[in-house]
PDB file of C-alpha atoms in Angstrom:
ATOM      1  CA  MET T 238       0.059   0.384   0.134  1.00  0.00           C
ATOM      2  CA  THR T 239       1.092   3.736  -0.986  1.00  0.00           C
ATOM      3  CA  LEU T 240       0.593   6.757   0.369  1.00  0.00           C
ATOM      4  CA  GLN T 241      -1.699   7.425  -2.393  1.00  0.00           C
ATOM      5  CA  GLU T 242      -4.059   4.954  -1.412  1.00  0.00           C
ATOM      6  CA  ILE T 243      -3.982   6.893   2.059  1.00  0.00           C
ATOM      7  CA  LEU T 244      -4.787   9.781   1.059  1.00  0.00           C
ATOM      8  CA  GLY T 245      -7.078   8.425  -1.573  1.00  0.00           C
ATOM      9  CA  GLY T 246      -9.623   6.946   1.375  1.00  0.00           C
ATOM     10  CA  LYS T 247      -8.781  10.005   3.656  1.00  0.00           C
ATOM     11  CA  GLY T 248      -9.118  12.649   1.382  1.00  0.00           C
ATOM     12  CA  ALA T 249      -6.146  15.347   0.640  1.00  0.00           C
ATOM     13  CA  LEU T 250      -7.668  18.659   2.611  1.00  0.00           C
ATOM     14  CA  VAL T 251      -4.809  20.213   4.357  1.00  0.00           C
ATOM     15  CA  HIS T 252      -5.132  23.380   6.790  1.00  0.00           C
ATOM     16  CA  PHE T 253      -2.653  25.891   6.618  1.00  0.00           C
ATOM     17  CA  ILE T 254      -1.404  29.425   9.374  1.00  0.00           C
ATOM     18  CA  GLY T 255       0.820  32.070   8.057  1.00  0.00           C
ATOM     19  CA  PRO T 256       4.271  32.763   9.386  1.00  0.00           C
ATOM     20  CA  ASN T 257       2.895  36.045  11.784  1.00  0.00           C
ATOM     21  CA  GLU T 258      -0.326  33.925  13.469  1.00  0.00           C
ATOM     22  CA  THR T 259       0.222  33.703  16.882  1.00  0.00           C
ATOM     23  CA  LEU T 260       0.804  30.148  18.524  1.00  0.00           C
ATOM     24  CA  THR T 261      -2.688  30.740  20.284  1.00  0.00           C
ATOM     25  CA  GLU T 262      -4.388  30.862  16.705  1.00  0.00           C
ATOM     26  CA  VAL T 263      -2.531  27.400  16.246  1.00  0.00           C
ATOM     27  CA  VAL T 264      -4.049  25.998  19.101  1.00  0.00           C
ATOM     28  CA  ARG T 265      -7.529  27.126  18.018  1.00  0.00           C
ATOM     29  CA  ARG T 266      -7.687  25.487  14.587  1.00  0.00           C
ATOM     30  CA  LEU T 267      -6.105  22.450  16.227  1.00  0.00           C
ATOM     31  CA  PHE T 268      -8.575  22.548  17.956  1.00  0.00           C
ATOM     32  CA  ALA T 269     -11.444  23.248  15.897  1.00  0.00           C
ATOM     33  CA  HIS T 270     -10.604  20.503  13.170  1.00  0.00           C
ATOM     34  CA  ARG T 271      -9.619  17.999  16.006  1.00  0.00           C
ATOM     35  CA  ILE T 272      -6.174  17.722  14.354  1.00  0.00           C
ATOM     36  CA  GLY T 273      -2.115  17.995  15.160  1.00  0.00           C
ATOM     37  CA  SER T 274      -0.097  19.352  12.506  1.00  0.00           C
ATOM     38  CA  LEU T 275      -0.985  23.104  10.259  1.00  0.00           C
ATOM     39  CA  LEU T 276       1.599  23.236   7.194  1.00  0.00           C
ATOM     40  CA  VAL T 277       3.198  26.895   7.521  1.00  0.00           C
ATOM     41  CA  CYS T 278       2.334  29.354   4.146  1.00  0.00           C
ATOM     42  CA  GLU T 279       2.605  32.894   3.282  1.00  0.00           C
ATOM     43  CA  PRO T 280      -1.506  33.994   2.746  1.00  0.00           C
ATOM     44  CA  GLY T 281      -2.795  34.606  -0.471  1.00  0.00           C
ATOM     45  CA  SER T 282       0.188  32.343  -1.882  1.00  0.00           C
ATOM     46  CA  ASP T 283      -0.025  29.508  -3.925  1.00  0.00           C
ATOM     47  CA  CYS T 284       0.574  27.073  -0.821  1.00  0.00           C
ATOM     48  CA  GLU T 285       0.818  23.444  -2.277  1.00  0.00           C
ATOM     49  CA  ALA T 286       3.484  25.044  -4.494  1.00  0.00           C
ATOM     50  CA  ASN T 287       5.062  27.498  -1.747  1.00  0.00           C
ATOM     51  CA  MET T 288       4.794  25.450   1.757  1.00  0.00           C
ATOM     52  CA  LEU T 289       7.427  26.974   4.337  1.00  0.00           C
ATOM     53  CA  GLY T 290       7.396  24.625   7.193  1.00  0.00           C
ATOM     54  CA  ILE T 291       5.056  22.830   9.418  1.00  0.00           C
ATOM     55  CA  ILE T 292       3.462  23.473  13.110  1.00  0.00           C
ATOM     56  CA  THR T 293       2.583  20.518  15.321  1.00  0.00           C
ATOM     57  CA  GLU T 294       1.447  20.013  19.146  1.00  0.00           C
ATOM     58  CA  ARG T 295       5.118  19.025  20.124  1.00  0.00           C
ATOM     59  CA  ASP T 296       6.088  22.371  18.955  1.00  0.00           C
ATOM     60  CA  ILE T 297       3.221  23.923  21.230  1.00  0.00           C
ATOM     61  CA  LEU T 298       4.571  22.414  24.145  1.00  0.00           C
ATOM     62  CA  ARG T 299       8.543  23.181  23.090  1.00  0.00           C
ATOM     63  CA  ALA T 300       6.938  26.666  23.171  1.00  0.00           C
ATOM     64  CA  LEU T 301       5.113  26.398  26.874  1.00  0.00           C
ATOM     65  CA  ALA T 302       7.758  25.209  28.271  1.00  0.00           C
ATOM     66  CA  GLU T 303      10.717  28.097  26.969  1.00  0.00           C
ATOM     67  CA  ASN T 304       8.864  30.426  27.432  1.00  0.00           C
ATOM     68  CA  ARG T 305       6.438  32.105  30.218  1.00  0.00           C
ATOM     69  CA  ALA T 306       4.681  34.509  27.840  1.00  0.00           C
ATOM     70  CA  SER T 307       1.132  34.455  26.597  1.00  0.00           C
ATOM     71  CA  LEU T 308       0.733  32.304  23.408  1.00  0.00           C
ATOM     72  CA  ASP T 309      -0.888  35.141  21.546  1.00  0.00           C
ATOM     73  CA  LEU T 310       2.695  37.087  22.185  1.00  0.00           C
ATOM     74  CA  LEU T 311       4.064  34.024  20.339  1.00  0.00           C
ATOM     75  CA  ARG T 312       4.558  33.406  16.642  1.00  0.00           C
ATOM     76  CA  VAL T 313       3.969  30.734  14.034  1.00  0.00           C
ATOM     77  CA  ARG T 314       7.629  31.512  11.787  1.00  0.00           C
ATOM     78  CA  ASP T 315       9.190  31.027  15.652  1.00  0.00           C
ATOM     79  CA  TYR T 316       8.800  27.563  16.626  1.00  0.00           C
ATOM     80  CA  MET T 317       7.473  25.674  13.161  1.00  0.00           C
ATOM     81  CA  THR T 318      10.237  23.195  11.372  1.00  0.00           C
ATOM     82  CA  SER T 319      11.176  24.638   8.052  1.00  0.00           C
ATOM     83  CA  ASP T 320      13.261  21.944   7.502  1.00  0.00           C
ATOM     84  CA  THR T 321      10.515  19.302   6.920  1.00  0.00           C
ATOM     85  CA  VAL T 322      11.059  15.530   5.975  1.00  0.00           C
ATOM     86  CA  ASN T 323       8.690  14.904   3.256  1.00  0.00           C
ATOM     87  CA  GLY T 324       7.021  11.333   1.628  1.00  0.00           C
ATOM     88  CA  SER T 325       5.666  10.383  -1.989  1.00  0.00           C
ATOM     89  CA  PRO T 326       2.667   9.282  -3.171  1.00  0.00           C
ATOM     90  CA  GLN T 327       5.065   6.074  -4.406  1.00  0.00           C
ATOM     91  CA  ASP T 328       6.305   5.609  -0.825  1.00  0.00           C
ATOM     92  CA  GLU T 329       4.829   2.457   0.458  1.00  0.00           C
ATOM     93  CA  ILE T 330       3.848   2.308   3.978  1.00  0.00           C
ATOM     94  CA  ALA T 331       6.375   0.167   5.346  1.00  0.00           C
ATOM     95  CA  GLU T 332       8.617   1.679   3.962  1.00  0.00           C
ATOM     96  CA  VAL T 333       7.115   5.465   5.044  1.00  0.00           C
ATOM     97  CA  MET T 334       6.745   3.717   8.802  1.00  0.00           C
ATOM     98  CA  GLY T 335      10.469   3.434   9.790  1.00  0.00           C
ATOM     99  CA  LEU T 336      11.027   6.808   8.044  1.00  0.00           C
ATOM    100  CA  MET T 337       8.455   8.247  10.570  1.00  0.00           C
ATOM    101  CA  THR T 338       9.772   6.074  13.471  1.00  0.00           C
ATOM    102  CA  ASN T 339      13.436   7.243  12.995  1.00  0.00           C
ATOM    103  CA  ARG T 340      12.510  10.738  12.531  1.00  0.00           C
ATOM    104  CA  ARG T 341      10.655  10.936  15.421  1.00  0.00           C
ATOM    105  CA  ILE T 342       8.056  12.888  13.632  1.00  0.00           C
ATOM    106  CA  ARG T 343       3.950  12.330  13.081  1.00  0.00           C
ATOM    107  CA  HIS T 344       2.867  14.184  10.556  1.00  0.00           C
ATOM    108  CA  LEU T 345       4.732  13.486   6.813  1.00  0.00           C
ATOM    109  CA  PRO T 346       3.735  16.144   3.560  1.00  0.00           C
ATOM    110  CA  VAL T 347       3.650  14.234   0.709  1.00  0.00           C
ATOM    111  CA  LEU T 348       4.868  16.028  -2.419  1.00  0.00           C
ATOM    112  CA  ASP T 349       4.622  15.056  -5.750  1.00  0.00           C
ATOM    113  CA  ALA T 350       7.025  16.692  -7.836  1.00  0.00           C
ATOM    114  CA  GLY T 351       7.712  19.501  -5.409  1.00  0.00           C
ATOM    115  CA  ARG T 352       3.958  19.837  -5.307  1.00  0.00           C
ATOM    116  CA  LEU T 353       1.757  19.501  -2.144  1.00  0.00           C
ATOM    117  CA  VAL T 354      -0.706  17.134  -2.775  1.00  0.00           C
ATOM    118  CA  GLY T 355      -1.626  15.600   0.947  1.00  0.00           C
ATOM    119  CA  ILE T 356      -0.318  15.378   4.429  1.00  0.00           C
ATOM    120  CA  VAL T 357      -0.192  11.588   6.501  1.00  0.00           C
ATOM    121  CA  SER T 358      -0.300  11.392   9.857  1.00  0.00           C
ATOM    122  CA  ILE T 359       1.560   8.076  12.057  1.00  0.00           C
ATOM    123  CA  GLY T 360      -2.303   7.683  13.025  1.00  0.00           C
ATOM    124  CA  ASP T 361      -3.357   7.215   8.863  1.00  0.00           C
ATOM    125  CA  VAL T 362      -0.671   5.058   8.609  1.00  0.00           C
ATOM    126  CA  VAL T 363      -0.668   2.628  11.342  1.00  0.00           C
ATOM    127  CA  LYS T 364      -4.617   2.366  10.149  1.00  0.00           C
ATOM    128  CA  ALA T 365      -3.332   1.654   6.793  1.00  0.00           C
ATOM    129  CA  GLN T 366      -0.739  -0.752   7.961  1.00  0.00           C
ATOM    130  CA  HIS T 367      -3.937  -2.764   9.918  1.00  0.00           C
ATOM    131  CA  ASP T 368      -6.263  -2.517   7.541  1.00  0.00           C
ATOM    132  CA  GLN T 369      -3.601  -4.238   4.845  1.00  0.00           C
ATOM    133  CA  MET T 370      -2.529  -7.150   7.714  1.00  0.00           C
ATOM    134  CA  LEU T 371      -6.171  -7.795   8.341  1.00  0.00           C
ATOM    135  CA  LEU T 372      -6.715  -8.797   5.090  1.00  0.00           C
ATOM    136  CA  GLU T 373      -3.943 -10.421   4.417  1.00  0.00           C
ATOM    137  CA  ASN T 374      -5.028 -12.725   6.983  1.00  0.00           C
ATOM    138  CA  HIS T 375      -8.002 -12.926   6.259  1.00  0.00           C
ATOM    139  CA  TYR T 376      -7.266 -14.390   2.375  1.00  0.00           C
ATOM    140  CA  LEU T 377      -4.467 -17.112   4.454  1.00  0.00           C
ATOM    141  CA  ARG T 378      -6.726 -17.834   6.086  1.00  0.00           C
ATOM    142  CA  ASN T 379      -9.492 -18.740   3.590  1.00  0.00           C
ATOM    143  CA  TYR T 380      -6.669 -20.066   1.375  1.00  0.00           C
ATOM    144  CA  LEU T 381      -5.907 -22.495   4.664  1.00  0.00           C
ATOM    145  CA  HIS T 382      -9.581 -23.616   5.139  1.00  0.00           C
ATOM    146  CA  GLY T 383     -10.275 -24.720   1.730  1.00  0.00           C
ATOM    147  CA  GLY T 384     -10.913 -22.338   0.082  1.00  0.00           C
ATOM    148  CA  SER T 385      -8.839 -19.908  -3.785  1.00  0.00           C
ATOM    149  CA  ALA T 386      -7.221 -17.109  -1.548  1.00  0.00           C
ATOM    150  CA  GLY T 387      -9.373 -15.142  -3.895  1.00  0.00           C
ATOM    151  CA  GLU T 388     -12.585 -15.531  -1.758  1.00  0.00           C
ATOM    152  CA  LEU T 389     -13.622 -13.519   0.831  1.00  0.00           C
ATOM    153  CA  ALA T 390     -15.969 -15.273   3.286  1.00  0.00           C
TER     154      ALA T 390
END
C-alpha cells in the first residue's frame, strides 16, 4: 500500500496557517479541526507549491516549556519546523513507518513533483498497515481452510 492509496481513502484536505499568526491561533485551529499539525505558508500564496514548514502540537509544548509568555505573543515563524521531512505518493507504508519512527515525527507532508498533495499522520499509516494485515490474514485463513485465496467469506 502506498501513501497515494492512504490519501485516496482519507482525502487530501490540508489546513494551513501563516507564519505571522500567533500560537494561540494555532491551538484554536488544531482544536477546531481535531488535528495535530498545520502546514505553514504565506497567506495568498500558492500553498501547495510554497510550503514554508509545519507547526505541530509538539512545537506548542516546546514554546510553553521555553517561555512564560502568553501564546498570544509568540509567532508561528519562531516555532515551526522549516526543514520538513516529506514523502511522495509512491512511498510504501512500511518505508514510511520506518521513516516516521526513526525521525520521530507524527505528520508527513506528501509532495508530488515538488507540489503538496496531502499530509498523513502516523495514525493514518498505522491504520493502513493494520487494515492491510487484516486483509492478508483473511486471505491466508481462507486459503488454509480449503478456499481459494481470492474468495471472500
